[in-house]
Amino acid sequence: MSRPDRQHSVWGRVPRPAYGADYNPEQWDAATWKDDVRLMREAGVNLVSLGVFAWSWIEPRRDAFDFSGLDEAVELLHASGIAVDLATPTAAPPLWFSHAHPESLPVTADGRRLAPGSRQAYCPSSPLYRERAAIVTRRLAERYGDHPAVVMWHVNNEYANGNAHCWCEASATAFRTWLRTTYGDDLDALNDRWGTGVWGMTYSDWSQVTPPRTSTSRLPPALWLDFYRFSDAEHLACFRAERDIVRAHSPGRPVTTNFMASALRWSDYWRWAREVDIVSNDHYLGSEDPHRAAELAFAADLTRGLAGGRPWLLMEHSTSGVQWQLRNIAKVPGEMARNTLTHLARGADGTLFFQWRQSAYGPEKWHSAMLPHGGEDTRVRREASALGNAVSRLADVAESTCPQAPVALLLDYEAMWALELPDRPSSDLTCGDALRTWHRALWTAGLGCDIVPAPGAHRLLLVPSLYALSASTARALEAYVEGGGHLVVGPFSGVVDPDDRVHPGPYPGALRDLLGLTVDEYLPLTAGATVALDDGSTGNVWAERVVPDAGTEVECRFADGPAAGGPAVLRRGNVRYLATRPDVPSLLRLLPRWAAQAGCAPAPRGSGDGVEVIRRSGPSGERSWLFVVNHTEATTHVAATGTDLLSGARVPGVVAVPAGEVAVVEEGGTGPR
């Protein structure tokens, strides 16, 4: 994706490429800090996130602020040339606050108030929480806003991770206010859009409207969707409030908050991305996921898409195992570097770990770190230091761009929320699974992919899942096709509007004319069942009984299953529709052919099947760097000429990359300048 604003006015003095970790000096004595800083310098650390959970450290009692420890830590880092990403600690309200104001704690849908004692133990709608969060943020920003060590700010931590939704009275009041604003204080409009006539649940007064609390049976889906939108808006309002305080006292320094983008849950990150100066993401691999290399690429591509051409960071990932998985599997030698360099290959401007020094106590003591319990003479410590030295050789690469991929995947968060509500035809039909399956097929085929919120200039746009569709998005898809774009749409798309009301007329509603077909009946499959197509493809989860319009071509049919003999893949001009969810092997046959028909460039030679070949280019296009990431168990050979910046070796025409390793070739270059 191109980067129109690489003049770096936003990036400022943030090191690039950034390399470092989350640092929690409050867990250690001051003598340990000095050792930490020495070892950080040896490891090539140039940026640390500081103070993420330090509220009780700097305000141990109400209004009794003590910045002496933080002052010392900031000065120590600054004296050693390590920049600070200073966090507001508002993800972890101190116990003195929670016990004084239990009404600020989150409440579940069945009315249970959650206890304090862990992070994110707050309701985002609580006026008391917001007041105290503003106070501590202002005190921090006033004290450190112009400190030369502080090069950027990090607000809160992983919004909506443990407290995505709250059903307390403060939330109920805020929800009603949000609804009255959204619906123009028109209760009749709300009743209409929520379909409250079903089961006779029509509201006659605004006081009757509450969040979707546990009841005897199902609640209106549109109520849930508005509650999700409201909850996301409340978290975003908390972020904006702190961000604006920081900006007022620390002008010129970028402000971010760490997303959890690939979790695909409760935050509409397209909206959030517009509010941060630098997009940053936390990503932790499922250690037992057999497709974790493809998942790395998915996370990086999604974060790059959210950045929309601006700089972005991998704010957190792990050096080895993570404590919250069922089995805390260690990364194999070389995997830490490969994971890091995959993100840099796909456009990141820096990568940080959680955390620097492995905790000696607490829930995260078995979470890996750059400096493990075993100290300096450990494999992870040695690999982290070697990686830091390698990353330091890529300074020029961080000034470069990733070219726009020819293929794009469309992600609509609200459509995802709608599809994954209860009472859909199949609980197996999820948006996240579809997106990952299609992306993994592209990754395996070596085809680059951007992830986008709406149609753009890509030659091929893939829409694996778009259950809920607004009229404006339908028009955008039509305009994309009219402009020559090639569109592929997955099943059960275009069915309902953003309020989960079925579009009038035959299925697929708002997409019927564009696709040139009618779906007579949806036919979900039983658990684990598959259907065969007459071109050798296999579908799973779902089938449809489809009737094509005149002029719509049937490219293949169902060979068995509930829709046997009926159309499975249809084409109308530049538009295709799939009446099932194909598996990865089937997509591997279909997607390269469709990409070629759309005029997309072929996959880079040598890429695919676990080998990533990605080119980043300088702003003027005169310099370029070829990343070859080998996730396989055999040496791979890729055509390249230049210098491998990681090994320093000349590459005369072919670079050999051993199993599990990475090469970064400055093409035609002689090494770092």
XYZ file of C-alpha atoms in Angstrom:
673
model
C 0.000 0.000 0.000
C 1.370 3.388 -0.947
C 2.224 5.929 1.712
C 1.373 9.469 0.705
C 2.705 11.177 3.818
C 6.135 9.695 4.346
C 7.543 13.114 5.150
C 7.235 11.788 8.712
C 5.580 14.835 10.233
C 3.538 12.388 12.309
C 6.356 9.996 13.121
C 8.529 12.753 14.552
C 11.494 11.527 16.621
C 10.310 7.933 16.988
C 13.235 5.643 16.058
C 12.842 3.732 12.834
C 12.809 0.917 12.632
C 11.724 0.850 16.254
C 12.850 -2.153 18.264
C 12.137 -2.775 21.902
C 9.579 -3.880 24.443
C 7.041 -2.990 27.060
C 9.017 -2.082 30.205
C 7.621 -2.306 33.746
C 10.274 -0.949 36.144
C 7.737 -0.791 38.977
C 8.156 -4.575 39.302
C 11.876 -4.255 40.095
C 14.281 -2.311 42.290
C 16.337 0.595 40.984
C 19.538 -1.453 40.863
C 17.867 -3.791 38.409
C 16.884 -0.835 36.209
C 20.521 0.007 35.579
C 21.216 -3.543 34.536
C 18.133 -3.476 32.326
C 19.269 -0.388 30.474
C 22.736 -1.802 29.923
C 21.300 -4.992 28.479
C 18.780 -3.061 26.388
C 21.590 -1.173 24.713
C 23.412 -4.424 24.004
C 20.241 -5.832 22.463
C 19.724 -2.869 20.128
C 16.617 -1.618 21.949
C 15.782 1.935 20.919
C 12.171 2.321 22.125
C 10.270 1.086 25.185
C 6.627 1.443 26.176
C 6.669 2.686 29.752
C 4.063 2.922 32.479
C 1.226 0.956 30.865
C -0.030 -0.394 34.221
C 1.649 2.074 36.556
C -1.331 4.044 37.907
C -1.003 2.744 41.470
C 2.768 3.337 41.261
C 2.459 7.023 40.473
C -0.761 7.627 42.475
C -0.665 5.140 45.360
C -3.459 7.023 47.133
C -6.038 9.464 45.864
C -4.333 12.719 44.788
C -1.051 11.614 46.421
C 1.058 11.591 43.289
C 4.617 10.319 43.463
C 6.558 10.545 40.206
C 9.988 9.920 41.707
C 10.297 6.353 40.432
C 9.004 7.178 36.983
C 11.242 10.252 36.851
C 14.276 8.110 37.577
C 13.330 5.474 35.015
C 12.710 8.067 32.282
C 15.995 9.832 32.983
C 17.912 6.568 33.032
C 16.487 5.520 29.676
C 17.104 8.940 28.182
C 20.723 9.015 29.341
C 21.239 5.702 27.574
C 19.705 6.893 24.308
C 16.530 4.803 24.590
C 13.358 6.598 23.570
C 10.123 6.341 25.556
C 6.605 5.623 24.389
C 4.921 6.894 27.544
C 1.615 5.267 28.402
C -1.344 6.619 30.261
C -1.972 3.914 32.884
C -5.745 4.060 32.667
C -6.213 0.393 31.707
C -5.490 -0.501 35.342
C -7.388 1.669 37.833
C -5.842 1.361 41.299
C -7.606 -0.587 44.022
C -8.122 2.531 46.124
C -10.309 3.906 43.336
C -12.266 0.703 42.687
C -13.014 0.155 46.377
C -14.050 3.766 46.860
C -16.266 3.648 43.762
C -17.565 0.114 43.192
C -20.198 1.572 40.894
C -17.381 2.139 38.367
C -16.820 -1.605 37.983
C -18.251 -3.487 34.988
C -21.530 -5.374 35.256
C -22.375 -8.475 33.226
C -25.557 -9.053 31.212
C -27.057 -11.048 34.083
C -26.410 -8.255 36.596
C -23.214 -9.485 38.303
C -20.790 -6.727 39.204
C -17.226 -7.853 38.503
C -14.707 -7.575 41.301
C -11.602 -5.389 41.175
C -8.135 -6.895 41.260
C -7.300 -7.150 37.578
C -6.703 -4.784 34.686
C -9.577 -3.157 32.786
C -11.824 -3.396 35.829
C -13.853 -0.343 34.842
C -16.953 0.607 32.925
C -16.044 2.916 30.028
C -19.270 4.887 30.591
C -18.528 5.554 34.261
C -18.288 9.324 34.859
C -16.134 8.662 37.930
C -13.663 6.560 35.970
C -13.455 9.127 33.191
C -12.855 11.911 35.704
C -9.957 10.123 37.408
C -8.521 8.948 34.076
C -8.456 12.561 32.908
C -6.704 13.672 36.107
C -3.890 11.124 35.926
C -3.472 11.701 32.187
C -3.230 15.450 32.676
C -0.670 15.120 35.449
C 1.457 12.841 33.287
C 1.186 15.060 30.229
C 2.033 18.192 32.213
C 5.088 16.558 33.737
C 6.512 14.717 30.733
C 4.898 16.450 27.768
C 8.090 18.172 26.647
C 10.611 15.705 28.057
C 13.145 14.867 25.330
C 12.962 11.138 26.139
C 9.243 10.976 25.367
C 8.886 10.621 21.615
C 5.321 9.280 21.514
C 2.337 8.494 23.729
C 0.449 5.288 24.288
C -3.102 5.767 25.629
C -4.566 2.992 27.803
C -3.971 -0.589 26.632
C -5.943 -2.944 24.379
C -9.284 -1.187 24.683
C -12.274 -3.552 24.996
C -10.113 -6.564 25.752
C -11.572 -7.550 29.123
C -14.421 -5.020 29.378
C -15.839 -4.721 25.870
C -19.424 -4.336 27.125
C -20.985 -3.230 30.384
C -24.603 -3.500 31.541
C -24.476 -1.239 34.622
C -26.840 1.673 35.252
C -24.270 4.205 34.040
C -24.025 2.257 30.789
C -27.812 2.078 30.524
C -28.099 5.841 30.938
C -25.332 6.484 28.414
C -26.876 3.964 26.013
C -30.229 5.773 26.095
C -28.489 9.094 25.492
C -26.571 7.597 22.557
C -29.773 6.143 21.101
C -31.713 9.381 21.452
C -28.945 11.182 19.589
C -28.655 8.456 16.941
C -32.420 8.306 16.314
C -33.087 12.025 16.598
C -35.078 11.481 19.800
C -37.635 9.561 17.724
C -38.745 6.475 19.655
C -41.031 5.386 16.829
C -38.020 5.273 14.498
C -36.158 3.082 16.974
C -39.148 0.722 17.275
C -39.331 0.467 13.506
C -35.649 -0.200 12.953
C -35.385 -2.667 15.815
C -38.538 -4.527 14.749
C -39.966 -4.440 18.253
C -43.411 -5.443 16.964
C -42.056 -8.999 16.967
C -43.221 -10.643 20.221
C -44.985 -7.379 21.136
C -41.930 -5.715 22.683
C -42.647 -2.155 21.498
C -41.208 0.653 23.633
C -43.608 3.396 24.725
C -41.089 5.456 26.707
C -37.342 5.944 26.515
C -36.974 4.855 30.137
C -37.924 1.312 29.060
C -34.901 1.020 26.801
C -32.021 -0.828 28.439
C -28.904 -2.642 27.258
C -29.578 -6.226 26.119
C -29.615 -7.833 29.551
C -30.212 -11.525 30.139
C -33.898 -12.320 29.592
C -36.181 -15.319 29.143
C -35.400 -15.670 25.431
C -33.787 -13.859 22.518
C -33.689 -10.083 22.205
C -33.943 -8.076 18.955
C -30.748 -8.443 16.897
C -30.839 -4.724 16.084
C -30.745 -3.970 19.821
C -27.562 -6.034 20.084
C -26.012 -4.316 17.069
C -26.708 -0.849 18.435
C -25.340 -1.941 21.804
C -22.147 -3.103 20.106
C -21.879 0.219 18.251
C -22.542 2.163 21.434
C -19.988 0.169 23.430
C -17.331 0.712 20.787
C -18.163 4.422 20.747
C -17.799 4.649 24.541
C -14.323 3.138 24.480
C -13.377 5.433 21.629
C -14.676 8.422 23.579
C -12.395 7.434 26.475
C -9.448 7.294 24.100
C -10.258 10.652 22.505
C -10.531 12.356 25.876
C -7.078 11.195 26.987
C -5.560 11.768 23.556
C -6.748 15.363 23.503
C -5.281 16.026 26.951
C -1.949 14.613 25.822
C -1.963 16.632 22.609
C -2.633 19.834 24.525
C 0.438 19.329 26.751
C 2.738 17.423 24.403
C 2.308 18.926 20.935
C 4.160 17.346 18.060
C 4.419 13.890 19.615
C 2.278 11.170 18.048
C -0.407 9.447 20.083
C -1.443 5.836 19.636
C -3.206 2.999 21.388
C -2.527 -0.659 20.780
C -5.143 -2.448 18.694
C -5.912 -6.163 18.711
C -6.820 -6.109 15.059
C -6.664 -9.738 14.060
C -8.838 -10.793 17.001
C -11.757 -9.506 14.880
C -14.028 -8.849 17.824
C -15.560 -5.743 19.317
C -13.753 -2.694 17.918
C -14.371 -1.221 14.491
C -10.724 -0.477 13.840
C -11.420 1.332 10.569
C -13.046 3.983 12.757
C -10.338 3.815 15.420
C -7.528 4.099 12.882
C -8.729 7.572 11.922
C -8.241 8.734 15.513
C -4.623 7.688 16.126
C -1.470 9.317 14.792
C 0.333 5.991 14.433
C -1.503 2.709 14.054
C -0.114 0.053 16.389
C -1.186 -3.525 16.893
C -0.651 -6.375 19.344
C -0.383 -9.828 17.835
C 0.162 -13.162 19.534
C 0.307 -16.341 17.485
C -1.636 -19.391 18.475
C 1.345 -21.613 19.202
C -0.534 -24.755 18.160
C -2.048 -23.228 15.031
C -0.728 -25.239 12.064
C -1.279 -22.164 9.872
C 0.449 -19.656 12.140
C 2.823 -18.434 9.423
C -0.168 -17.430 7.305
C -1.756 -15.865 10.398
C 1.324 -13.649 10.782
C 0.809 -12.352 7.270
C -2.911 -11.810 7.892
C -2.217 -9.715 10.995
C 0.420 -7.633 9.211
C -1.697 -7.094 6.100
C -4.679 -6.047 8.196
C -2.640 -3.591 10.268
C -1.084 -2.136 7.113
C -4.595 -1.686 5.732
C -5.737 0.068 8.890
C -2.757 2.413 8.665
C -3.899 3.445 5.198
C -0.461 4.535 4.061
C 0.722 5.930 7.401
C 3.500 4.502 9.578
C 2.536 1.584 11.814
C 4.015 -0.522 14.578
C 3.772 -4.043 15.882
C 3.466 -2.820 19.462
C 3.435 -6.217 21.136
C 4.338 -9.757 20.220
C 6.179 -12.510 22.068
C 9.743 -13.722 22.050
C 8.509 -17.245 22.774
C 5.494 -18.664 24.649
C 2.514 -16.689 25.991
C 1.004 -17.488 29.346
C -2.697 -17.340 28.464
C -2.768 -20.178 25.938
C -3.771 -23.635 27.109
C -0.291 -24.938 26.380
C 2.546 -22.438 26.647
C 4.503 -23.708 23.637
C 7.962 -22.165 23.128
C 8.932 -20.790 19.740
C 11.578 -22.804 17.972
C 15.004 -21.247 17.331
C 14.745 -18.612 14.616
C 10.970 -18.251 14.882
C 11.176 -15.014 16.874
C 13.240 -13.370 14.131
C 11.063 -14.768 11.372
C 7.883 -13.472 13.036
C 9.425 -10.031 13.513
C 10.828 -9.723 10.019
C 7.552 -10.893 8.469
C 5.915 -7.763 9.885
C 8.760 -5.554 8.680
C 8.524 -7.152 5.235
C 4.833 -6.333 5.089
C 5.308 -2.673 5.937
C 5.831 -2.248 9.676
C 8.056 0.592 10.866
C 9.062 -1.200 14.029
C 8.346 -4.159 16.297
C 8.221 -4.390 20.072
C 7.729 -7.297 22.442
C 5.771 -7.801 25.594
C 7.848 -7.537 27.635
C 11.484 -6.635 28.392
C 12.149 -8.534 31.639
C 10.095 -11.619 32.451
C 7.980 -11.058 35.545
C 8.890 -12.946 38.700
C 5.301 -13.037 39.962
C 1.749 -12.354 38.851
C -0.420 -13.827 36.089
C 2.144 -13.103 33.360
C 5.232 -14.623 34.954
C 5.182 -17.471 32.404
C 4.850 -15.045 29.495
C 8.141 -14.928 27.594
C 10.262 -11.785 27.452
C 13.397 -10.401 25.847
C 15.227 -11.084 29.121
C 13.991 -14.412 30.521
C 14.121 -15.589 34.112
C 17.399 -17.308 33.268
C 19.086 -14.001 32.487
C 21.689 -13.142 29.890
C 22.944 -16.611 29.057
C 19.715 -17.949 27.554
C 18.729 -18.792 24.002
C 15.888 -16.273 23.895
C 18.120 -13.481 25.209
C 20.810 -14.267 22.627
C 18.293 -14.425 19.779
C 16.616 -11.170 20.854
C 19.985 -9.383 20.892
C 20.999 -10.788 17.519
C 17.640 -9.744 16.125
C 18.054 -6.210 17.460
C 21.394 -5.911 15.718
C 19.838 -7.230 12.510
C 16.925 -4.793 12.674
C 19.356 -1.890 13.153
C 20.727 -2.628 9.675
C 17.308 -1.975 8.158
C 17.049 1.745 8.914
C 16.710 2.669 5.255
C 14.039 0.022 4.740
C 11.816 1.726 7.300
C 11.647 4.738 4.996
C 10.181 2.573 2.235
C 6.723 1.478 1.153
C 4.932 -1.731 0.289
C 3.430 -1.432 -3.197
C -0.335 -1.764 -3.420
C -1.260 -5.395 -3.880
C -3.390 -6.254 -6.910
C -5.888 -8.179 -4.768
C -7.949 -6.895 -1.846
C -10.116 -8.514 0.814
C -13.048 -6.507 2.149
C -13.612 -6.457 5.919
C -16.740 -4.876 7.407
C -16.716 -5.098 11.213
C -20.419 -4.374 11.679
C -21.392 -7.001 9.102
C -19.192 -9.422 11.039
C -20.970 -8.557 14.299
C -24.344 -9.111 12.650
C -23.438 -12.495 11.167
C -22.135 -13.842 14.453
C -25.236 -13.032 16.502
C -27.401 -15.966 17.584
C -30.265 -17.270 15.453
C -28.441 -17.273 12.124
C -29.059 -20.275 9.835
C -25.683 -21.778 10.844
C -23.367 -20.970 13.728
C -20.519 -22.322 11.563
C -20.892 -19.464 9.085
C -18.543 -16.902 10.623
C -16.891 -13.928 8.963
C -13.478 -14.320 10.579
C -13.064 -17.895 9.397
C -13.967 -16.915 5.835
C -11.526 -14.010 5.749
C -8.688 -16.119 7.097
C -9.407 -18.986 4.702
C -9.330 -16.750 1.639
C -6.284 -14.854 2.867
C -4.455 -18.102 3.610
C -5.130 -19.304 0.084
C -3.697 -16.069 -1.333
C -0.677 -16.354 0.981
C -0.077 -19.962 -0.044
C -0.300 -18.961 -3.704
C 2.180 -16.109 -3.127
C -0.354 -13.443 -4.134
C -0.103 -10.153 -2.251
C -3.242 -8.900 -0.555
C -4.472 -5.667 0.984
C -7.338 -5.675 3.486
C -9.735 -2.788 2.915
C -12.986 -1.309 4.278
C -14.431 -0.443 0.863
C -13.762 -0.910 -2.858
C -10.760 0.951 -4.227
C -8.297 0.716 -7.086
C -7.475 -2.985 -6.758
C -8.005 -5.106 -9.841
C -9.631 -7.926 -7.890
C -11.825 -7.425 -4.823
C -12.741 -10.468 -2.754
C -15.776 -10.309 -0.460
C -15.886 -13.680 1.307
C -18.586 -12.609 3.771
C -20.861 -9.571 3.786
C -24.091 -10.658 5.469
C -25.217 -7.129 6.410
C -24.996 -4.594 3.597
C -25.871 -0.908 3.536
C -27.216 0.827 0.459
C -24.072 2.954 0.269
C -21.773 -0.078 0.247
C -23.965 -1.731 -2.400
C -23.597 1.376 -4.579
C -19.842 1.388 -4.004
C -19.594 -2.227 -5.168
C -21.645 -1.400 -8.254
C -19.428 1.575 -9.054
C -16.322 -0.570 -8.579
C -17.567 -3.088 -11.148
C -18.716 -0.366 -13.538
C -15.187 1.035 -13.355
C -13.709 -2.241 -14.528
C -12.987 -3.944 -11.208
C -13.405 -7.693 -10.819
C -15.546 -8.731 -7.860
C -15.938 -12.119 -6.142
C -18.677 -12.458 -3.505
C -19.075 -15.298 -1.037
C -22.358 -16.885 0.099
C -25.039 -15.416 2.353
C -24.007 -11.857 1.442
C -26.202 -8.794 0.930
C -29.057 -10.399 2.843
C -29.910 -7.802 5.501
C -29.440 -4.087 6.112
C -27.286 -2.673 8.953
C -30.221 -3.135 11.370
C -30.412 -6.861 10.506
C -33.682 -6.416 8.583
C -33.977 -8.626 5.512
C -33.776 -6.587 2.328
C -37.096 -6.655 0.457
C -37.577 -9.052 -2.425
C -35.795 -12.298 -3.205
C -32.347 -13.093 -1.854
C -29.615 -11.829 -2.020
C -31.369 -8.527 -1.512
C -29.166 -5.522 -2.174
C -26.792 -7.580 -4.360
C -29.410 -9.340 -6.478
C -29.116 -7.166 -9.578
C -25.333 -6.831 -9.401
C -24.878 -10.607 -9.137
C -27.568 -11.430 -11.684
C -29.192 -14.238 -9.725
C -31.759 -15.188 -7.135
C -31.169 -17.451 -4.164
C -34.279 -19.566 -3.727
C -33.211 -21.180 -0.460
C -30.289 -21.248 1.941
C -29.100 -24.765 2.772
C -26.721 -24.913 5.741
C -24.785 -28.162 6.049
C -24.557 -30.395 9.077
C -21.471 -30.191 11.277
C -18.375 -31.297 9.370
C -20.239 -31.997 6.131
C -18.851 -31.005 2.725
C -20.212 -30.752 -0.798
C -18.460 -31.618 -4.051
C -18.468 -29.349 -7.090
C -18.250 -30.694 -10.623
C -14.921 -28.899 -11.251
C -13.254 -30.871 -8.459
C -13.664 -28.189 -5.802
C -15.023 -28.796 -2.319
C -17.343 -26.598 -0.314
C -18.124 -26.694 3.375
C -20.515 -25.233 5.942
C -23.067 -24.001 3.425
C -24.903 -24.441 0.129
C -27.593 -22.479 -1.695
C -30.270 -23.221 -4.263
C -29.531 -20.544 -6.878
C -31.494 -19.487 -9.967
C -29.362 -17.514 -12.466
C -30.770 -14.612 -14.470
C -30.539 -14.609 -18.234
C -26.971 -13.708 -19.172
C -25.457 -15.108 -15.968
C -23.018 -17.926 -16.680
C -22.827 -21.023 -14.491
C -19.122 -21.876 -14.156
C -19.602 -24.998 -12.064
C -22.369 -26.887 -10.290
C -22.882 -28.841 -7.106
C -22.132 -32.493 -7.716
C -23.823 -33.647 -4.518
C -25.419 -32.356 -1.360
C -28.709 -30.531 -0.838
C -28.246 -28.355 -3.953
C -26.964 -31.171 -6.229
C -27.099 -30.195 -9.889
C -27.581 -26.532 -9.084
C -25.184 -23.632 -9.746
C -22.272 -23.344 -7.317
C -20.076 -20.684 -8.968
C -21.693 -18.114 -11.235
C -20.329 -15.258 -13.304
C -21.946 -12.142 -14.691
C -19.391 -10.003 -16.508
C -16.694 -9.075 -13.977
C -18.699 -10.408 -11.035
C -18.618 -13.909 -9.553
C -20.749 -15.431 -6.818
C -20.018 -18.548 -4.782
C -22.963 -20.443 -3.339
C -20.757 -22.320 -0.857
C -17.590 -21.756 1.140
C -14.685 -23.362 -0.725
C -11.825 -24.933 1.187
C -8.225 -23.753 0.793
C -7.203 -26.334 -1.867
C -10.181 -25.265 -3.979
C -9.364 -21.587 -3.563
C -5.777 -22.340 -4.550
C -7.075 -23.484 -7.925
C -9.628 -20.725 -8.344
C -7.991 -17.551 -7.046
C -4.871 -17.495 -9.290
C -7.099 -17.985 -12.334
C -9.449 -15.228 -11.288
C -6.517 -12.933 -10.508
C -5.053 -13.542 -13.963
C -8.414 -12.813 -15.597
C -8.546 -9.546 -13.642
C -5.148 -8.548 -15.021
C -3.274 -8.972 -11.737
C 0.467 -9.517 -11.892
C 1.468 -13.112 -11.157
C 2.938 -14.068 -7.807
C 6.655 -13.232 -7.460
C 8.826 -16.053 -8.720
C 9.819 -18.350 -5.889
C 6.986 -17.265 -3.586
C 4.192 -19.399 -2.210
C 3.970 -22.693 -0.333
C 5.492 -21.139 2.789
C 7.977 -18.776 1.121
C 7.169 -15.074 1.228
C 8.779 -12.810 -1.365
C 7.922 -9.158 -0.712
C 9.439 -5.994 -2.133
C 9.565 -2.655 -0.343
C 10.558 0.425 -2.346
C 11.995 3.814 -1.469
C 9.861 6.953 -1.869
C 11.398 7.797 -5.243
C 11.439 4.194 -6.412
C 15.201 4.292 -6.949
C 15.931 1.871 -4.116
C 14.201 -1.375 -3.278
C 14.565 -4.190 -0.786
C 13.476 -7.764 -1.373
C 12.430 -9.743 1.702
C 12.498 -13.512 1.419
C 10.963 -15.206 4.455
C 11.318 -18.963 4.423
C 8.794 -20.703 6.683
C 9.571 -24.122 5.201
C 11.948 -26.883 6.267
C 14.119 -26.702 3.148
C 16.439 -24.111 1.612
C 14.738 -21.936 -0.968
C 16.332 -20.072 -3.894
C 14.947 -16.775 -5.173
C 16.242 -14.593 -7.989
C 17.837 -11.418 -6.604
C 20.884 -9.238 -7.140
C 22.345 -6.931 -4.521
C 23.420 -7.211 -0.895
C 21.790 -9.201 1.881
C 21.602 -6.650 4.680
C 21.304 -9.333 7.353
C 24.409 -11.322 6.415
C 26.319 -8.618 4.536
C 26.899 -11.060 1.663
C 26.716 -10.083 -1.993
C 23.870 -11.729 -3.900
C 25.004 -12.276 -7.482
C 21.694 -13.356 -9.018
C 20.107 -15.864 -6.684
C 19.738 -15.720 -2.919
C 19.699 -19.018 -1.025
C 17.642 -18.780 2.157
C 17.974 -21.739 4.533
C 14.977 -23.323 6.249
C 13.345 -20.990 8.753
C 15.533 -18.003 7.895
C 15.139 -14.600 6.247
C 17.081 -12.564 3.698
C 16.679 -8.839 3.048
C 18.349 -7.986 -0.247
C 18.985 -4.366 -1.145
C 18.567 -4.768 -4.857
C 21.495 -3.456 -6.790
C 22.880 -2.021 -3.553
C 26.139 -2.371 -1.723
C 24.721 -2.395 1.779
C 23.611 0.243 4.312
C 24.497 3.853 3.563
